[in-house]
């Protein structure tokens, strides 16, 4: 069920704004995990065997693996396109500390919390590029970008900050090893506190416009549908998604929205935007044919009712992708296709799935002289 906040802003958002001229951001600084990583893990010292680095990843747009966990572009790439700035480069691939268009600090597998949090609970984390690590990268980059406090204020103030998607893996790792949903729920306040702390610090450094995404409808994800497959039909909704997992995603998103509302009170001069990934993606799963998709089956996988086998990842030898990824919502069981990400990005930037609505916010900012050239 949609939250009251989500319903309110969908009703209020009837007009679409289709050009980027009212949002003259000079750059994007992005934090997150595999839903936003444009090459950091590939360029890191921990890169060698991730399945996202092998064909057929990247086949749709780049025609070769690009370090992204999709067949093509991600939401961040479409946001950059909409703002008419270059694709955001991975921080670890930057040379000479040049950051025209911004920098991307997201890393495949990253969590909002430190790995020690999970190790103490018996959960192994394959990497420790936490939100704190990514924030420290940003601070390090600022030392090279800013020649004076005034210059730094302008660089940061005219930039769009994407604080995520981050936090999803904080729940994925325990759910992958079947930790109880009751235990996983206890992690929610810690994750939200880590995100809120990062938002506060970015604003203290001069950030003025921040987009903070919620979680996707996990119960429609092929990996979870396969791992938690059951003969109990009551656990599924009418669309074939697992109700309890979607309820958890809704619970987390509501708690995150409440915290963002609280932060807006502390930072009235900053724009803190909630990106409703859940409700932007949910219609694709509920009525796939309307959007040109075939259903819940993924494009790149092997076997099973959802074409997903957790022991044989996409990118492994012998795993063949479908002929047309644009007809599928899911790419590899965890990540979505470029076609799905495009629709979600459009819903965020041009449509109703952001609070406050981004297109309206941009018009207000320009008319009030909020941006500086």
mmCIF file of C-alpha atoms in Angstrom, residues 138 273 299:
data_model
loop_
_atom_site.group_PDB
_atom_site.id
_atom_site.type_symbol
_atom_site.label_atom_id
_atom_site.label_comp_id
_atom_site.label_asym_id
_atom_site.label_seq_id
_atom_site.Cartn_x
_atom_site.Cartn_y
_atom_site.Cartn_z
ATOM 1 C CA UNK A 138 34.332 12.977 -1.662
ATOM 2 C CA UNK A 273 14.221 15.077 -2.214
ATOM 3 C CA UNK A 299 16.754 -11.710 -19.305
#
